[in-house]
PDB file of C-alpha atoms in Angstrom:
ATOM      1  CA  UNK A 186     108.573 105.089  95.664  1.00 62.00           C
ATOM      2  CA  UNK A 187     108.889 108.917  93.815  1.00 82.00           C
ATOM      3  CA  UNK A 188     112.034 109.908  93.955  1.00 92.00           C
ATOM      4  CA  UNK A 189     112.868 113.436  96.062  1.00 96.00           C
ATOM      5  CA  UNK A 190     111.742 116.508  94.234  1.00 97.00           C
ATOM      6  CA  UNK A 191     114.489 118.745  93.493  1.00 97.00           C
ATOM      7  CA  UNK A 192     114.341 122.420  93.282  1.00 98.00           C
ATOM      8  CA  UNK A 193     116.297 124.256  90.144  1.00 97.00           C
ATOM      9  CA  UNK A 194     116.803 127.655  89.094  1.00 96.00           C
ATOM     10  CA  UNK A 195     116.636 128.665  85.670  1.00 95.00           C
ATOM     11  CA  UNK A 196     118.649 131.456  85.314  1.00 93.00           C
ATOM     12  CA  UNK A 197     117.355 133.549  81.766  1.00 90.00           C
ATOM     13  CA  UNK A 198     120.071 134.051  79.046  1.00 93.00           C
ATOM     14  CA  UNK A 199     119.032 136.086  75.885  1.00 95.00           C
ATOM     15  CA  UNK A 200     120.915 135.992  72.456  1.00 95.00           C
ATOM     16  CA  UNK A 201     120.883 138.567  70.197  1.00 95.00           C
ATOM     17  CA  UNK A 202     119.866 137.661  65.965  1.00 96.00           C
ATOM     18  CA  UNK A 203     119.589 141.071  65.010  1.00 96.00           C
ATOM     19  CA  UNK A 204     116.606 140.366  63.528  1.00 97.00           C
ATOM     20  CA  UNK A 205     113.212 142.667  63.989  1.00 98.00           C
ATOM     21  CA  UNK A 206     109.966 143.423  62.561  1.00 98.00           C
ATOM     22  CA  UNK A 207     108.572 146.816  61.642  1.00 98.00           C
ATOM     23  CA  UNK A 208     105.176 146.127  60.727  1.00 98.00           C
ATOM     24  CA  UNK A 209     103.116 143.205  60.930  1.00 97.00           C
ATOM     25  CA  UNK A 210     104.029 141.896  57.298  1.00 97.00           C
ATOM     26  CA  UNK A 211     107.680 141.996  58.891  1.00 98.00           C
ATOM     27  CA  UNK A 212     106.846 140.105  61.814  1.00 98.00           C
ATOM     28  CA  UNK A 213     104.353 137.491  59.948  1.00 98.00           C
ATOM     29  CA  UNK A 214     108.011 136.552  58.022  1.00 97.00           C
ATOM     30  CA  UNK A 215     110.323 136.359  61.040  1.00 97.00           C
ATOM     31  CA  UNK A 216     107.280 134.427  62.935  1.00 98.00           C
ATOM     32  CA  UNK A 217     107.400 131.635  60.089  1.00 97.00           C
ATOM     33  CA  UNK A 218     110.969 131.431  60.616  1.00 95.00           C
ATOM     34  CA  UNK A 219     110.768 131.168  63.948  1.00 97.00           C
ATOM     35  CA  UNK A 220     113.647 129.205  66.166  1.00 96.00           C
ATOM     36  CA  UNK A 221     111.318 127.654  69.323  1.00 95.00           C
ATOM     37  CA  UNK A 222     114.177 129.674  71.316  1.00 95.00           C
ATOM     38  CA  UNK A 223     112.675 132.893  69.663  1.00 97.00           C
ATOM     39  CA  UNK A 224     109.011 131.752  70.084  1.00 97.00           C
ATOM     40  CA  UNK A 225     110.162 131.198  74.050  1.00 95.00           C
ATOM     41  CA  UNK A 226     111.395 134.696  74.333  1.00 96.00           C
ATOM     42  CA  UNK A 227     108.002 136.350  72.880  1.00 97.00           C
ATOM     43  CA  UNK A 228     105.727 134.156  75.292  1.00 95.00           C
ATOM     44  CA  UNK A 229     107.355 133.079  78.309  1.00 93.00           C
ATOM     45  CA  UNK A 230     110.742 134.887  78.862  1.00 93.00           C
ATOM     46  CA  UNK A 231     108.009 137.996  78.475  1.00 94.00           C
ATOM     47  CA  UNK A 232     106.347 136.645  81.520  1.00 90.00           C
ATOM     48  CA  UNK A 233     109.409 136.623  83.724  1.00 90.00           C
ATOM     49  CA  UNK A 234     110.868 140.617  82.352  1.00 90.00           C
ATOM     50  CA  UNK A 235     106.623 141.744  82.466  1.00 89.00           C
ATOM     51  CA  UNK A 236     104.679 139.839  84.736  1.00 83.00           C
ATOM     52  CA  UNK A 237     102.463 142.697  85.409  1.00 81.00           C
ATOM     53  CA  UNK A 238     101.077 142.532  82.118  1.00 82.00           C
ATOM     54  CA  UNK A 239     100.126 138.909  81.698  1.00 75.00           C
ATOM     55  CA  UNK A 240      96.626 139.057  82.417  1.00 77.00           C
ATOM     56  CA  UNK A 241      96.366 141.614  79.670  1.00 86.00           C
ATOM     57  CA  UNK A 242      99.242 140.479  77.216  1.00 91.00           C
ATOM     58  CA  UNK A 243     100.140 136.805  77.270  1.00 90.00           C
ATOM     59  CA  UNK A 244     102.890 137.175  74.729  1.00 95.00           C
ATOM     60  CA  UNK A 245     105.560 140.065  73.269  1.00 96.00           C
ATOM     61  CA  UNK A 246     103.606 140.017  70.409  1.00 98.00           C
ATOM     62  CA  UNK A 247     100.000 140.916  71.182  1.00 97.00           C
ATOM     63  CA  UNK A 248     101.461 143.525  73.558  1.00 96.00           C
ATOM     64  CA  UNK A 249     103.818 145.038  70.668  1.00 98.00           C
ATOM     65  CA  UNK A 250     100.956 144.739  68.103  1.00 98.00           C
ATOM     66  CA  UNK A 251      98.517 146.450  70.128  1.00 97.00           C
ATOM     67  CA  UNK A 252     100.289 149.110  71.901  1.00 96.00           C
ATOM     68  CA  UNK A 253     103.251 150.234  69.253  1.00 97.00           C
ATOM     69  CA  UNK A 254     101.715 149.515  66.018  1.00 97.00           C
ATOM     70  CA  UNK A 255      98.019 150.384  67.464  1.00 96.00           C
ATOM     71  CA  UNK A 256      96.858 147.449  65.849  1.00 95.00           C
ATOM     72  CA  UNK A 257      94.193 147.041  68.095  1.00 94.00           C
ATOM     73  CA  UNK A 258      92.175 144.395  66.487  1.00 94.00           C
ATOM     74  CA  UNK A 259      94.863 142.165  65.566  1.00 96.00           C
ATOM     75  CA  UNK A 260      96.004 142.530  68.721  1.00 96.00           C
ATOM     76  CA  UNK A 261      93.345 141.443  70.732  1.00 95.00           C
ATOM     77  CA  UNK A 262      92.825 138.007  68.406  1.00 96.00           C
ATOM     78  CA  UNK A 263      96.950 137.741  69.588  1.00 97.00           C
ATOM     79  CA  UNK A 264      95.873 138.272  73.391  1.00 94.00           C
ATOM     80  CA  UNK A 265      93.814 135.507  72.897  1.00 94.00           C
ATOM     81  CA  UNK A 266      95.921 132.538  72.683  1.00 94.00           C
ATOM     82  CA  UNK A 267      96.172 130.791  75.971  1.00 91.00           C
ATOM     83  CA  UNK A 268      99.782 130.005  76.648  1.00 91.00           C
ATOM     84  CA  UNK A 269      98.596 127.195  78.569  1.00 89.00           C
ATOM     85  CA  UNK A 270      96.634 125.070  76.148  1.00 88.00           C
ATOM     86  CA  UNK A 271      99.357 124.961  72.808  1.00 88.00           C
ATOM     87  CA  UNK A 272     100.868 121.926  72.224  1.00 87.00           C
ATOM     88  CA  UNK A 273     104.478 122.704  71.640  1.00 90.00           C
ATOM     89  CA  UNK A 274     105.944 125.439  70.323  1.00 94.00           C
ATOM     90  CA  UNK A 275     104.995 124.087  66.563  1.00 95.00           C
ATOM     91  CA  UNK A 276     101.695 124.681  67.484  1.00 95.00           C
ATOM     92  CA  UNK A 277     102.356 128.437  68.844  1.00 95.00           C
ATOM     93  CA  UNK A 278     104.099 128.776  65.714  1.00 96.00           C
ATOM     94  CA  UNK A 279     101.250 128.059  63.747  1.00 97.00           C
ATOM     95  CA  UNK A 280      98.116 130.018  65.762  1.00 97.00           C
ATOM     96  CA  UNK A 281     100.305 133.331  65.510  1.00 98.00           C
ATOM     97  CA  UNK A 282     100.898 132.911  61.878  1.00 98.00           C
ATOM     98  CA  UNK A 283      97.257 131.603  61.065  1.00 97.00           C
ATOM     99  CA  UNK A 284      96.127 134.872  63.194  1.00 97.00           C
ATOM    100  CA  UNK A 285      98.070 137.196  61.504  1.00 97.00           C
ATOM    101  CA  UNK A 286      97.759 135.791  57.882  1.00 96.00           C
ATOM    102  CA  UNK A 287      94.173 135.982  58.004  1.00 96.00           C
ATOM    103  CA  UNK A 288      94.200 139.504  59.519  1.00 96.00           C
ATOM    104  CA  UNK A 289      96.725 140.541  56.277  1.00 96.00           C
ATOM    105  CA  UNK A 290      93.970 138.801  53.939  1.00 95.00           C
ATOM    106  CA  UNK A 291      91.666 141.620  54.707  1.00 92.00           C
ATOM    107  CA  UNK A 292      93.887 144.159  53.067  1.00 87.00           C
ATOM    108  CA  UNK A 293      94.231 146.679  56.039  1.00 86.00           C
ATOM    109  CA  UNK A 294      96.445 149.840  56.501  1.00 89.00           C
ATOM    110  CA  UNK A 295      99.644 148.823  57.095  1.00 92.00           C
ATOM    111  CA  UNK A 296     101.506 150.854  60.235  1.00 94.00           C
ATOM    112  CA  UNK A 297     105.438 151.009  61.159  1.00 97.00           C
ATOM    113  CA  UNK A 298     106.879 150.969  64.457  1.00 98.00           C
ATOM    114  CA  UNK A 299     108.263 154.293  64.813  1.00 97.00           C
ATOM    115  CA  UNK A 300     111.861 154.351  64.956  1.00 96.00           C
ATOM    116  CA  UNK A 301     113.636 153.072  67.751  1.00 96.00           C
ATOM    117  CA  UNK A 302     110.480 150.323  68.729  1.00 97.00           C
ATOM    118  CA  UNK A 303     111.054 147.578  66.292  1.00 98.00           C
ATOM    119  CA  UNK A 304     109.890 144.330  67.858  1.00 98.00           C
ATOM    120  CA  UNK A 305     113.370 141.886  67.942  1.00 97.00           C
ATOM    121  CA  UNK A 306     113.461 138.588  67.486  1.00 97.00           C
ATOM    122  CA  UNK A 307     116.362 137.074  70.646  1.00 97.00           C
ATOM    123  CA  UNK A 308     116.295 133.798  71.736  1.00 97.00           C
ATOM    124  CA  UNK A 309     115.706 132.429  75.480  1.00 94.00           C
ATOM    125  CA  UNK A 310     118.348 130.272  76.473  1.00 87.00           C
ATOM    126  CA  UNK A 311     118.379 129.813  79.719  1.00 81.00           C
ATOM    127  CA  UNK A 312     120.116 127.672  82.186  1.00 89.00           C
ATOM    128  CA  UNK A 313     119.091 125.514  84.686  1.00 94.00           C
ATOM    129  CA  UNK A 314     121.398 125.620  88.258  1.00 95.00           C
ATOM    130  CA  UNK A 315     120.584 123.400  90.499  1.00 96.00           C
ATOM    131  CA  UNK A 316     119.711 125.010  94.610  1.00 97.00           C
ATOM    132  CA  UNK A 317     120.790 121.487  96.680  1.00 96.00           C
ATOM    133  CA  UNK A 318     117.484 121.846  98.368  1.00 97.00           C
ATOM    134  CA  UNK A 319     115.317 118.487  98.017  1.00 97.00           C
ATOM    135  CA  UNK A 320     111.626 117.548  99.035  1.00 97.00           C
ATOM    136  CA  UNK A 321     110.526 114.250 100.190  1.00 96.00           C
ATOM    137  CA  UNK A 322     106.845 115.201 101.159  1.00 94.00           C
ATOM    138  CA  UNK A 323     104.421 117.889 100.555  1.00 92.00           C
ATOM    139  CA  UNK A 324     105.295 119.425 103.959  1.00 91.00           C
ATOM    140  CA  UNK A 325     109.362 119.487 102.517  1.00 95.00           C
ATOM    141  CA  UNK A 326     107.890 121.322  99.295  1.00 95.00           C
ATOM    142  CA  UNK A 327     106.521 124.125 101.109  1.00 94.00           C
ATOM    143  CA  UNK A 328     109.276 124.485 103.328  1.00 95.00           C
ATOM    144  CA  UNK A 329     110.912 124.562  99.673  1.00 96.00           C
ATOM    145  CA  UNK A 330     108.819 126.913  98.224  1.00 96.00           C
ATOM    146  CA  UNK A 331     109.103 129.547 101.304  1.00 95.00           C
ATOM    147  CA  UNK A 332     112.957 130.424 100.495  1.00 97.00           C
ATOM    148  CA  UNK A 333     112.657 130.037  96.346  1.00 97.00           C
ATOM    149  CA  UNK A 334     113.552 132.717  94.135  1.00 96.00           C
ATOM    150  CA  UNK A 335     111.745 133.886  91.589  1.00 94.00           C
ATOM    151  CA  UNK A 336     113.837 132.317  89.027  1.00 95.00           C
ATOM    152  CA  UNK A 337     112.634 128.843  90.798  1.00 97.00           C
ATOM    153  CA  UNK A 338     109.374 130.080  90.503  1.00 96.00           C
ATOM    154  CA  UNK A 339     109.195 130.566  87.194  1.00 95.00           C
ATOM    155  CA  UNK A 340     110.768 127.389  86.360  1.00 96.00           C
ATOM    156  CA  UNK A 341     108.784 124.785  88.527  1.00 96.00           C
ATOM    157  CA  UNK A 342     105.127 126.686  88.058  1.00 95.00           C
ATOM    158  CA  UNK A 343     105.917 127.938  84.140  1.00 94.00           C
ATOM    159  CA  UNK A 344     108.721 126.944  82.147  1.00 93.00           C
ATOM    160  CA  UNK A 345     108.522 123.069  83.738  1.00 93.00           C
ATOM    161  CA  UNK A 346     104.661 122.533  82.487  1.00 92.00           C
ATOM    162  CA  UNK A 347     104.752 124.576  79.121  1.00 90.00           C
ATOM    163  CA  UNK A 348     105.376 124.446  76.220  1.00 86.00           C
ATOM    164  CA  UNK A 349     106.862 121.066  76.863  1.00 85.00           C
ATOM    165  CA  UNK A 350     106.153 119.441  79.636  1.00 89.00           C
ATOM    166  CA  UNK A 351     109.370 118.096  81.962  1.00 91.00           C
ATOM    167  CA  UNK A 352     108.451 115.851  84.317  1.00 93.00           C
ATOM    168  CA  UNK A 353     111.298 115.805  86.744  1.00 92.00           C
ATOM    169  CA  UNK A 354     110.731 119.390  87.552  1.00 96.00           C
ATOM    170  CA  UNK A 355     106.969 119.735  87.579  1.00 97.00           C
ATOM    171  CA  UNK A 356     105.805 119.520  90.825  1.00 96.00           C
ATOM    172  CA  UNK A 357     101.836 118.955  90.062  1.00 96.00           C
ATOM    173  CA  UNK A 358     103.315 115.392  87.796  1.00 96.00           C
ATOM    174  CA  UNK A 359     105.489 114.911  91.312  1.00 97.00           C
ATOM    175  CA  UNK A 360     102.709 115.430  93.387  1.00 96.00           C
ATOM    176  CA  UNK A 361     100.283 112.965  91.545  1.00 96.00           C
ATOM    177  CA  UNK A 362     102.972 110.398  91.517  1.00 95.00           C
ATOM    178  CA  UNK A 363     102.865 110.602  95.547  1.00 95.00           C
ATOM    179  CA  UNK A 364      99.491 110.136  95.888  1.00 94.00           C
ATOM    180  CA  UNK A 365      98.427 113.258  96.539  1.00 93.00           C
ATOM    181  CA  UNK A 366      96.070 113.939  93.552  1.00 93.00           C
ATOM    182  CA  UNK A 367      93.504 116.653  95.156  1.00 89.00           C
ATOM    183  CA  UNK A 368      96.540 118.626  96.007  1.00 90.00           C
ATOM    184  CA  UNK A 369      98.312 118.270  92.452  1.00 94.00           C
ATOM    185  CA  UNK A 370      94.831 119.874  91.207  1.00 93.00           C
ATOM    186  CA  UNK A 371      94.386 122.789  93.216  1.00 91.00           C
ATOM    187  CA  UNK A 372      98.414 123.399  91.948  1.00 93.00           C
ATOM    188  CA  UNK A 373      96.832 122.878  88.381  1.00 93.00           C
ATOM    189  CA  UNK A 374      94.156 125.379  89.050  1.00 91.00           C
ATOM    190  CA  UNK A 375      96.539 128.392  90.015  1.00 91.00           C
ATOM    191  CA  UNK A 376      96.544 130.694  86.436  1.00 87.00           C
ATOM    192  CA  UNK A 377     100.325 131.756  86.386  1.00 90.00           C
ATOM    193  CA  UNK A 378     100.116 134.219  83.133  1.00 89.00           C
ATOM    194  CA  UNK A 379      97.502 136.671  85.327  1.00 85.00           C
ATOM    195  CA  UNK A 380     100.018 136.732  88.727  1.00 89.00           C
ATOM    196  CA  UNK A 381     103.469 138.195  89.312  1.00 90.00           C
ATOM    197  CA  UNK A 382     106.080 135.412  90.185  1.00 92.00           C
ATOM    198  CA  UNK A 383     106.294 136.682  93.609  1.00 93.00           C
ATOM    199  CA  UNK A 384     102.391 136.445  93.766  1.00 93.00           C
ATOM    200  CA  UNK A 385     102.149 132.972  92.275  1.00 94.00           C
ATOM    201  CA  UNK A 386     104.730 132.054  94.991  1.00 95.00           C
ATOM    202  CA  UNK A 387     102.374 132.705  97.098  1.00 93.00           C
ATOM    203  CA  UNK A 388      98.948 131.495  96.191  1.00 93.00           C
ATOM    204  CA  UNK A 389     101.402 128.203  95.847  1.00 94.00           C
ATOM    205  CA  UNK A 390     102.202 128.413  99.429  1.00 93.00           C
ATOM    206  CA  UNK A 391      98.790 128.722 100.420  1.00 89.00           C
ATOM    207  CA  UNK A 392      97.342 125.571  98.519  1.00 88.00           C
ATOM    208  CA  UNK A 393      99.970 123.556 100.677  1.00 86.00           C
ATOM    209  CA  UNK A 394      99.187 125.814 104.178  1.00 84.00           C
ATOM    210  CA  UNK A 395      95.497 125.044 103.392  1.00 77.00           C
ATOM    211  CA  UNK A 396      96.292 121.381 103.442  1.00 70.00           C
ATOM    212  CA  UNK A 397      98.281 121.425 106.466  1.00 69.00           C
ATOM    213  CA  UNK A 398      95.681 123.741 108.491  1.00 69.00           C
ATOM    214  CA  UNK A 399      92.605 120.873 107.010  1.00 67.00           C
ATOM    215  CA  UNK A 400      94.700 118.184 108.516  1.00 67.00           C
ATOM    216  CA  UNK A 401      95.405 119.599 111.417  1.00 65.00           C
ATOM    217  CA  UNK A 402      91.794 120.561 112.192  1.00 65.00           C
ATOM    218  CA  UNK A 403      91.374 116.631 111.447  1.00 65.00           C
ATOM    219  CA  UNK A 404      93.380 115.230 113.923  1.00 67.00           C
ATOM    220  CA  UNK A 405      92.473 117.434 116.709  1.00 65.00           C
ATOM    221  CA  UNK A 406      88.662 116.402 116.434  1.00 62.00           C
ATOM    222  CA  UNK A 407      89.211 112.986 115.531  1.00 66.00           C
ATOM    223  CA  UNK A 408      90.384 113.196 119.398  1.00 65.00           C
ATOM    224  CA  UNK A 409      87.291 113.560 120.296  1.00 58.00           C
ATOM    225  CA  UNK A 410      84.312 111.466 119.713  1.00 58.00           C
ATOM    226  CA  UNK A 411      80.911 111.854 118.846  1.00 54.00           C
ATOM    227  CA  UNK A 412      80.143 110.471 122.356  1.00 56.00           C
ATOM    228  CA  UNK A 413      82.198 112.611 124.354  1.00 52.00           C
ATOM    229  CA  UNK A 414      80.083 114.498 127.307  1.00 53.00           C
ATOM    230  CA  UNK A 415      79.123 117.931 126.732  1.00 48.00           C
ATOM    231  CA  UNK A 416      80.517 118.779 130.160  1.00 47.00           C
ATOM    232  CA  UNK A 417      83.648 117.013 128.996  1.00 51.00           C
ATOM    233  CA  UNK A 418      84.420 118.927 125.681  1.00 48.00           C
ATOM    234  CA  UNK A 419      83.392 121.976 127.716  1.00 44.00           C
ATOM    235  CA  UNK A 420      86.825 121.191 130.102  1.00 46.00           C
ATOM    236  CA  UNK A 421      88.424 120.773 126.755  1.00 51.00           C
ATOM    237  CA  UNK A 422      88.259 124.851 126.177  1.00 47.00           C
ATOM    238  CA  UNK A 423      92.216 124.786 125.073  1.00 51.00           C
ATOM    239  CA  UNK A 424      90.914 122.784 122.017  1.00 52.00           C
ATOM    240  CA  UNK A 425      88.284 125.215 120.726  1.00 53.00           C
ATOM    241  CA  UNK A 426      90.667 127.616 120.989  1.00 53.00           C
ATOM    242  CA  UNK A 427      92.928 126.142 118.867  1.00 54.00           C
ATOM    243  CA  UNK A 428      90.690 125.027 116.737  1.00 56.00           C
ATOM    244  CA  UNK A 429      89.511 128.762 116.247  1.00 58.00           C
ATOM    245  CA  UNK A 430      92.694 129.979 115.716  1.00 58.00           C
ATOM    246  CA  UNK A 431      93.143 127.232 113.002  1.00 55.00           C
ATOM    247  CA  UNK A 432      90.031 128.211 111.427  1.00 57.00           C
ATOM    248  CA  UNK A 433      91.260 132.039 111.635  1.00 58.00           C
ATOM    249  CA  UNK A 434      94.340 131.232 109.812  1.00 54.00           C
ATOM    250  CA  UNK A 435      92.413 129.103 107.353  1.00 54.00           C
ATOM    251  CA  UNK A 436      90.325 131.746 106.089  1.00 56.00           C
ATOM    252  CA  UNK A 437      93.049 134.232 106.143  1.00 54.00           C
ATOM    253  CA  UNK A 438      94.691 132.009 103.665  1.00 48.00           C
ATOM    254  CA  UNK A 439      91.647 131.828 101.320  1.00 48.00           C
ATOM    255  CA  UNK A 440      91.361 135.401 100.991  1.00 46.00           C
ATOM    256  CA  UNK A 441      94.871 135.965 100.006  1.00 45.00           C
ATOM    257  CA  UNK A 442      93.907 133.340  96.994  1.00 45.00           C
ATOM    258  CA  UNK A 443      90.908 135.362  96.577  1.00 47.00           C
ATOM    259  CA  UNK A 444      93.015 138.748  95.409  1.00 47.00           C
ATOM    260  CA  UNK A 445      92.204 140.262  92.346  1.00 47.00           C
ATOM    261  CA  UNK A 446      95.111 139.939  89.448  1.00 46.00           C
ATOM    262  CA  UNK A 447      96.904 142.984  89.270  1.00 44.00           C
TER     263      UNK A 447
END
């Protein structure tokens, strides 16, 4: 039996190293020194302070190439590594240096920051608090879900399932361990680095409304069957309306997944 999912906050903490880059040889030699704390706060920490531009920026660093140093090239080879597909933070380590090392190889122009818009190198340490709030069953999770914070949010859907992967606290891994594999996957699907927190909250919901409205259209027609008399699911007129109004609300709840990314 899988053990009762249970919902944490983590709560972001950033330390200071006083160290920053000015240029992109600068950064290329605080990126090989990298702590995975430091990596953390580039990539994901970024997500939680600028969620808005994710879909654009996956990391501190293509965002701070591209838009201080105008380093436009470089910065869109940065924009390009998916946050979602790096194997540890070792590996993160090692596309941004490769990136940038072979950019430096072509000899270009060098640019500062100008003053004041150095790119620092903190750490992410944050801490996990647990809420007391505990989920048996898909239909607990949402319930769940519907009163977490943003902080929650980013910890179950984000932090939980990259760069390392906890199990405990990733509800797609809890989900397939309850037998409920189609629903783990359409969890899997959702693209958190293009969606605000409160967004991804929300097209979370839905894949566990969906659910509930499919099953619910289930049971009432397996009420009825096949062989039922027209004139007899005519008298039934309180079930198509239901039914209609289940429908309604199923759609509604697709088009809210269909919303563009801000």
């Amino acid at each position: 039996m899988v053990r009762p999912f249970r919902f944490v906050a983590s709560l972001p903490l950033i330390r200071l190293t006083g160290r920053s880059a000015s240029n992109v040889v600068e950064l290329l030699g605080h990126l090989r020194g990298a702590t995975d704390a430091m990596l953390s706060y580039q990539t994901y920490e970024y997500h939680r302070e600028y969620p808005w531009l994710g879909a654009r920026y996956p990391s501190r660093i293509a965002y701070w190439v591209s838009e201080v140093l105008r380093e436009r090239a470089l910065g869109e080879r940065l924009a390009m590594i998916d946050l979602r597909t790096t194997a540890g933070f070792a590996d993160l380590r090692e596309q941004f240096v490769s990136m940038i090392d072979a950019y430096l190889n072509g000899k270009p122009t060098v640019r500062d920051a100008p003053p004041g818009l150095e790119l620092s190198f903190c750490e992410a340490a944050g801490s996990l608090v647990p809420t007391g709030r505990t989920a048996s069953t898909p239909d607990e999770f949402l319930s769940g879900l519907e009163v977490s914070t943003a902080d929650e949010v980013f910890h179950h859907l984000i932090e939980a399932r990259w760069p390392v992967h906890t199990v405990e606290h990733d509800p797609i891994w809890w989900l397939e361990q309850g037998g409920h594999a189609a629903m783990a996957e359409r969890l899997r699907l959702l693209q958190p680095f293009v969606f605000t927190l409160e967004e991804l909250r929300v097209r979370a919901i839905g894949v566990f409304e969906r659910d509930a409205l499919v099953a619910r259209i289930a049971r009432r027609v397996s009420a009825y069957p096949v062989q039922t008399p027209v004139k007899g699911v005519l008298e039934r007129f309180a079930f198509f309306h239901e039914a209609r109004e289940v429908v309604h609300d199923l759609f509604r709840t697709r088009r809210q997944d269909d919303r563009p990314a801000r």
